[in-house]
Amino acid sequence: VTTFLKKITRFLGDNEWIDASNSNLWSRDWLDKFGEIPIGVAIPSSTNQVSNILKLCYNYEVSVIPQGGNTSLVGGSVSNKKGGLILSMSRMNDISSPDLIGRSVEVGSGVILENLHKELKKSNMILPMHLGSQGSAQIGGLISTNAGGTHAFKYGMMQDLVLGMEVVLPGGQVWNGMRSVQKDNTGYQLRKIFCGAEGSLGVITKAILKLTPAPKKQITALVSFNDINSLIKVASNIRSEIDEFITAIEFFSDSGLKMIEKHISGFSIPIRNRASFYLLLEASTSTEKISLESIFSFALEKAMKGEDHVDAIVALTNKQRAQLWRLREDQPEGQRLSGAQLKHDISVPPAHIQSFLETANKNCQRILKGVRINAFGHIGDGNIHYNISPPTGKKDFLNTDKDFELMIAKLAAELGGSFAAEHGIGTSKVDLAETLRDYQERDIMRSIKRSFDQKALLNPGVVVHEKD
Ligand SMILES: Cc1cc2nc3c(=O)[nH]c(=O)nc-3n(C[C@H](O)[C@H](O)[C@H](O)COP(=O)(O)OP(=O)(O)OC[C@H]3O[C@@H](n4cnc5c(N)ncnc54)[C@H](O)[C@@H]3O)c2cc1C
């Protein structure tokens, strides 16, 4: 350890190396559930430095945990064993001028998503990736978790927005895949392998991302319902009417709103008639020539015909839109501040959402009577964050955590869905994944891991167990 520390501090300057004793800011995760004390934190500013760090770690067999904004919800961005090196990518934050004809932009992997959004505004372009953590989450983290977010049903997940990338491999070799074309069938789709690899195969240092023209008009609406089935039908009906304009279809429940009201100050809920569930809809257009308001109002009215809804409001200004979005985006924070929780991030085909919710709710009460359920998420692609709080007056789940996890994951699978929709596996779901994956899938994943990382040094313990 002493020789390793001597060597690494020889080529990293004072502000590029943080000792273990000062590593608090990096060593624990967003939920404050995971993270052992690392050997230290390296904060490189060039691909060359990343390569040198990885070479040294390879030689001294020190494990490396790449870290972006540290907003992982599955314990993937911190060390799960003492003595791992945290590789913070935050200094690799250059943004080049966008290519306005090819509609792409080259960025360092440490660029924070919100900063990229701000920068792209100047060129009337967007990266259509939006999520509650965008003020901290970085491009490298978003790619490595294959993040989804609120616009994924329309524009795809992060893997659909990455054209090229540069990656440093565990032994320090650099793969230059910085191509800026969509069509690139030059063999195995290497860039896709790193999407969702959670830092277990290589460290992403740069990326070329696919852009879309910024919308010139946007409308956001909030509709309240007591019946989840009506909400699902309206969400589907509006797509049948004006699919090309719809850019977000989100939902949340009143139990989530109550948590936000209780724990986050300065919060206002603009809808007059509260109900059990809320549907948040957004329509956008990149042309000024269209009357989006009348198209949207007509379609919404038609979509709601015959369906029971309680109230509806439409936001026309950016300020009003932001107010409605906050109701949805503050759901994870409201839940976090409410105390103990079990987080589940599943997806089912949208037609099975109601069936999932009804069965899961019933089964949860069977496992532990009185647990409180807060379901919210991306109804457009069937991704539900199904979070559970202990019964009123109880501090935890009386050792039933695993029962909930398995029941919910199995139910999602039975309905044709996934037990890990967008947050990834990390360390928190790796045992569950090993239980549910069939042998063939596990074997392929393990072979991929081995072929990139023979010494199992890159983010060990995430995604797949290295050994049987
Ligand atoms: C409030 C809140 C809301 C969220 N909403 C969503 C949502 O709607 N949709 C969604 O998909 N996720 C969501 N998340 C989860 C999280 O924000 C995403 O997973 C995000 O992509 C993580 O980015 P990050 O930069 O914080 O990565 P980190 O948390 O730092 O790391 C995540 C994983 O990526 C790896 N990694 C990071 N950088 C690199 C790199 N340069 N090279 C290789 N590996 C790397 C890490 O090792 C780790 O395994 C939310 C989280 C919070 C806290």
mmCIF file with all atom_site columns, N, CA, C and O in Angstrom, residues 441-459:
data_model
loop_
_atom_site.group_PDB
_atom_site.id
_atom_site.type_symbol
_atom_site.label_atom_id
_atom_site.label_alt_id
_atom_site.label_comp_id
_atom_site.label_asym_id
_atom_site.label_entity_id
_atom_site.label_seq_id
_atom_site.pdbx_PDB_ins_code
_atom_site.Cartn_x
_atom_site.Cartn_y
_atom_site.Cartn_z
_atom_site.occupancy
_atom_site.B_iso_or_equiv
_atom_site.pdbx_formal_charge
_atom_site.auth_seq_id
_atom_site.auth_comp_id
_atom_site.auth_asym_id
_atom_site.auth_atom_id
_atom_site.pdbx_PDB_model_num
ATOM 1  N N  . GLU A 1 441 ? -27.478 -16.713 -19.564 1.00 0.00 ? 441 GLU A N  1
ATOM 2  C CA . GLU A 1 441 ? -27.297 -15.257 -19.494 1.00 0.00 ? 441 GLU A CA 1
ATOM 3  C C  . GLU A 1 441 ? -26.142 -14.913 -18.543 1.00 0.00 ? 441 GLU A C  1
ATOM 4  O O  . GLU A 1 441 ? -25.282 -14.078 -18.837 1.00 0.00 ? 441 GLU A O  1
ATOM 5  N N  . ARG A 1 442 ? -26.122 -15.615 -17.420 1.00 0.00 ? 442 ARG A N  1
ATOM 6  C CA . ARG A 1 442 ? -25.070 -15.362 -16.428 1.00 0.00 ? 442 ARG A CA 1
ATOM 7  C C  . ARG A 1 442 ? -23.695 -15.712 -17.006 1.00 0.00 ? 442 ARG A C  1
ATOM 8  O O  . ARG A 1 442 ? -22.713 -14.997 -16.841 1.00 0.00 ? 442 ARG A O  1
ATOM 9  N N  . ASP A 1 443 ? -23.681 -16.839 -17.757 1.00 0.00 ? 443 ASP A N  1
ATOM 10 C CA . ASP A 1 443 ? -22.425 -17.309 -18.330 1.00 0.00 ? 443 ASP A CA 1
ATOM 11 C C  . ASP A 1 443 ? -21.881 -16.311 -19.365 1.00 0.00 ? 443 ASP A C  1
ATOM 12 O O  . ASP A 1 443 ? -20.681 -16.002 -19.373 1.00 0.00 ? 443 ASP A O  1
ATOM 13 N N  . ILE A 1 444 ? -22.767 -15.785 -20.194 1.00 0.00 ? 444 ILE A N  1
ATOM 14 C CA . ILE A 1 444 ? -22.331 -14.806 -21.207 1.00 0.00 ? 444 ILE A CA 1
ATOM 15 C C  . ILE A 1 444 ? -21.773 -13.574 -20.499 1.00 0.00 ? 444 ILE A C  1
ATOM 16 O O  . ILE A 1 444 ? -20.711 -13.065 -20.822 1.00 0.00 ? 444 ILE A O  1
ATOM 17 N N  . MET A 1 445 ? -22.499 -13.098 -19.482 1.00 0.00 ? 445 MET A N  1
ATOM 18 C CA . MET A 1 445 ? -22.058 -11.879 -18.782 1.00 0.00 ? 445 MET A CA 1
ATOM 19 C C  . MET A 1 445 ? -20.703 -12.096 -18.120 1.00 0.00 ? 445 MET A C  1
ATOM 20 O O  . MET A 1 445 ? -19.831 -11.238 -18.161 1.00 0.00 ? 445 MET A O  1
ATOM 21 N N  . ARG A 1 446 ? -20.547 -13.265 -17.507 1.00 0.00 ? 446 ARG A N  1
ATOM 22 C CA . ARG A 1 446 ? -19.285 -13.542 -16.813 1.00 0.00 ? 446 ARG A CA 1
ATOM 23 C C  . ARG A 1 446 ? -18.122 -13.624 -17.817 1.00 0.00 ? 446 ARG A C  1
ATOM 24 O O  . ARG A 1 446 ? -17.031 -13.137 -17.553 1.00 0.00 ? 446 ARG A O  1
ATOM 25 N N  . SER A 1 447 ? -18.397 -14.213 -18.988 1.00 0.00 ? 447 SER A N  1
ATOM 26 C CA . SER A 1 447 ? -17.337 -14.304 -20.004 1.00 0.00 ? 447 SER A CA 1
ATOM 27 C C  . SER A 1 447 ? -16.950 -12.903 -20.489 1.00 0.00 ? 447 SER A C  1
ATOM 28 O O  . SER A 1 447 ? -15.768 -12.636 -20.720 1.00 0.00 ? 447 SER A O  1
ATOM 29 N N  . ILE A 1 448 ? -17.947 -12.035 -20.654 1.00 0.00 ? 448 ILE A N  1
ATOM 30 C CA . ILE A 1 448 ? -17.632 -10.664 -21.101 1.00 0.00 ? 448 ILE A CA 1
ATOM 31 C C  . ILE A 1 448 ? -16.755 -9.989  -20.050 1.00 0.00 ? 448 ILE A C  1
ATOM 32 O O  . ILE A 1 448 ? -15.725 -9.394  -20.358 1.00 0.00 ? 448 ILE A O  1
ATOM 33 N N  . LYS A 1 449 ? -17.180 -10.104 -18.791 1.00 0.00 ? 449 LYS A N  1
ATOM 34 C CA . LYS A 1 449 ? -16.413 -9.478  -17.693 1.00 0.00 ? 449 LYS A CA 1
ATOM 35 C C  . LYS A 1 449 ? -14.964 -9.995  -17.711 1.00 0.00 ? 449 LYS A C  1
ATOM 36 O O  . LYS A 1 449 ? -14.012 -9.212  -17.660 1.00 0.00 ? 449 LYS A O  1
ATOM 37 N N  . ARG A 1 450 ? -14.813 -11.307 -17.828 1.00 0.00 ? 450 ARG A N  1
ATOM 38 C CA . ARG A 1 450 ? -13.467 -11.896 -17.791 1.00 0.00 ? 450 ARG A CA 1
ATOM 39 C C  . ARG A 1 450 ? -12.617 -11.439 -18.963 1.00 0.00 ? 450 ARG A C  1
ATOM 40 O O  . ARG A 1 450 ? -11.431 -11.186 -18.828 1.00 0.00 ? 450 ARG A O  1
ATOM 41 N N  . SER A 1 451 ? -13.237 -11.319 -20.144 1.00 0.00 ? 451 SER A N  1
ATOM 42 C CA . SER A 1 451 ? -12.422 -10.999 -21.309 1.00 0.00 ? 451 SER A CA 1
ATOM 43 C C  . SER A 1 451 ? -11.928 -9.548  -21.262 1.00 0.00 ? 451 SER A C  1
ATOM 44 O O  . SER A 1 451 ? -10.903 -9.224  -21.832 1.00 0.00 ? 451 SER A O  1
ATOM 45 N N  . PHE A 1 452 ? -12.645 -8.673  -20.560 1.00 0.00 ? 452 PHE A N  1
ATOM 46 C CA . PHE A 1 452 ? -12.175 -7.294  -20.422 1.00 0.00 ? 452 PHE A CA 1
ATOM 47 C C  . PHE A 1 452 ? -11.265 -7.128  -19.211 1.00 0.00 ? 452 PHE A C  1
ATOM 48 O O  . PHE A 1 452 ? -10.359 -6.328  -19.215 1.00 0.00 ? 452 PHE A O  1
ATOM 49 N N  . ASP A 1 453 ? -11.559 -7.862  -18.154 1.00 0.00 ? 453 ASP A N  1
ATOM 50 C CA . ASP A 1 453 ? -10.981 -7.540  -16.844 1.00 0.00 ? 453 ASP A CA 1
ATOM 51 C C  . ASP A 1 453 ? -10.551 -8.825  -16.130 1.00 0.00 ? 453 ASP A C  1
ATOM 52 O O  . ASP A 1 453 ? -11.176 -9.243  -15.149 1.00 0.00 ? 453 ASP A O  1
ATOM 53 N N  . GLN A 1 454 ? -9.458  -9.427  -16.651 1.00 0.00 ? 454 GLN A N  1
ATOM 54 C CA . GLN A 1 454 ? -9.025  -10.745 -16.142 1.00 0.00 ? 454 GLN A CA 1
ATOM 55 C C  . GLN A 1 454 ? -8.784  -10.737 -14.638 1.00 0.00 ? 454 GLN A C  1
ATOM 56 O O  . GLN A 1 454 ? -8.991  -11.728 -13.955 1.00 0.00 ? 454 GLN A O  1
ATOM 57 N N  . LYS A 1 455 ? -8.290  -9.602  -14.110 1.00 0.00 ? 455 LYS A N  1
ATOM 58 C CA . LYS A 1 455 ? -7.975  -9.587  -12.673 1.00 0.00 ? 455 LYS A CA 1
ATOM 59 C C  . LYS A 1 455 ? -9.163  -9.157  -11.807 1.00 0.00 ? 455 LYS A C  1
ATOM 60 O O  . LYS A 1 455 ? -9.022  -8.991  -10.593 1.00 0.00 ? 455 LYS A O  1
ATOM 61 N N  . ALA A 1 456 ? -10.321 -8.917  -12.459 1.00 0.00 ? 456 ALA A N  1
ATOM 62 C CA . ALA A 1 456 ? -11.527 -8.472  -11.731 1.00 0.00 ? 456 ALA A CA 1
ATOM 63 C C  . ALA A 1 456 ? -11.245 -7.277  -10.819 1.00 0.00 ? 456 ALA A C  1
ATOM 64 O O  . ALA A 1 456 ? -11.576 -7.289  -9.632  1.00 0.00 ? 456 ALA A O  1
ATOM 65 N N  . LEU A 1 457 ? -10.643 -6.247  -11.406 1.00 0.00 ? 457 LEU A N  1
ATOM 66 C CA . LEU A 1 457 ? -10.282 -5.072  -10.598 1.00 0.00 ? 457 LEU A CA 1
ATOM 67 C C  . LEU A 1 457 ? -11.220 -3.890  -10.805 1.00 0.00 ? 457 LEU A C  1
ATOM 68 O O  . LEU A 1 457 ? -11.250 -2.966  -10.003 1.00 0.00 ? 457 LEU A O  1
ATOM 69 N N  . LEU A 1 458 ? -11.952 -3.915  -11.939 1.00 0.00 ? 458 LEU A N  1
ATOM 70 C CA . LEU A 1 458 ? -12.805 -2.747  -12.192 1.00 0.00 ? 458 LEU A CA 1
ATOM 71 C C  . LEU A 1 458 ? -14.181 -2.936  -11.557 1.00 0.00 ? 458 LEU A C  1
ATOM 72 O O  . LEU A 1 458 ? -14.912 -3.860  -11.908 1.00 0.00 ? 458 LEU A O  1
ATOM 73 N N  . ASN A 1 459 ? -14.481 -2.047  -10.664 1.00 0.00 ? 459 ASN A N  1
ATOM 74 C CA . ASN A 1 459 ? -15.739 -2.083  -9.906  1.00 0.00 ? 459 ASN A CA 1
ATOM 75 C C  . ASN A 1 459 ? -16.192 -3.511  -9.574  1.00 0.00 ? 459 ASN A C  1
ATOM 76 O O  . ASN A 1 459 ? -17.291 -3.933  -9.974  1.00 0.00 ? 459 ASN A O  1
#
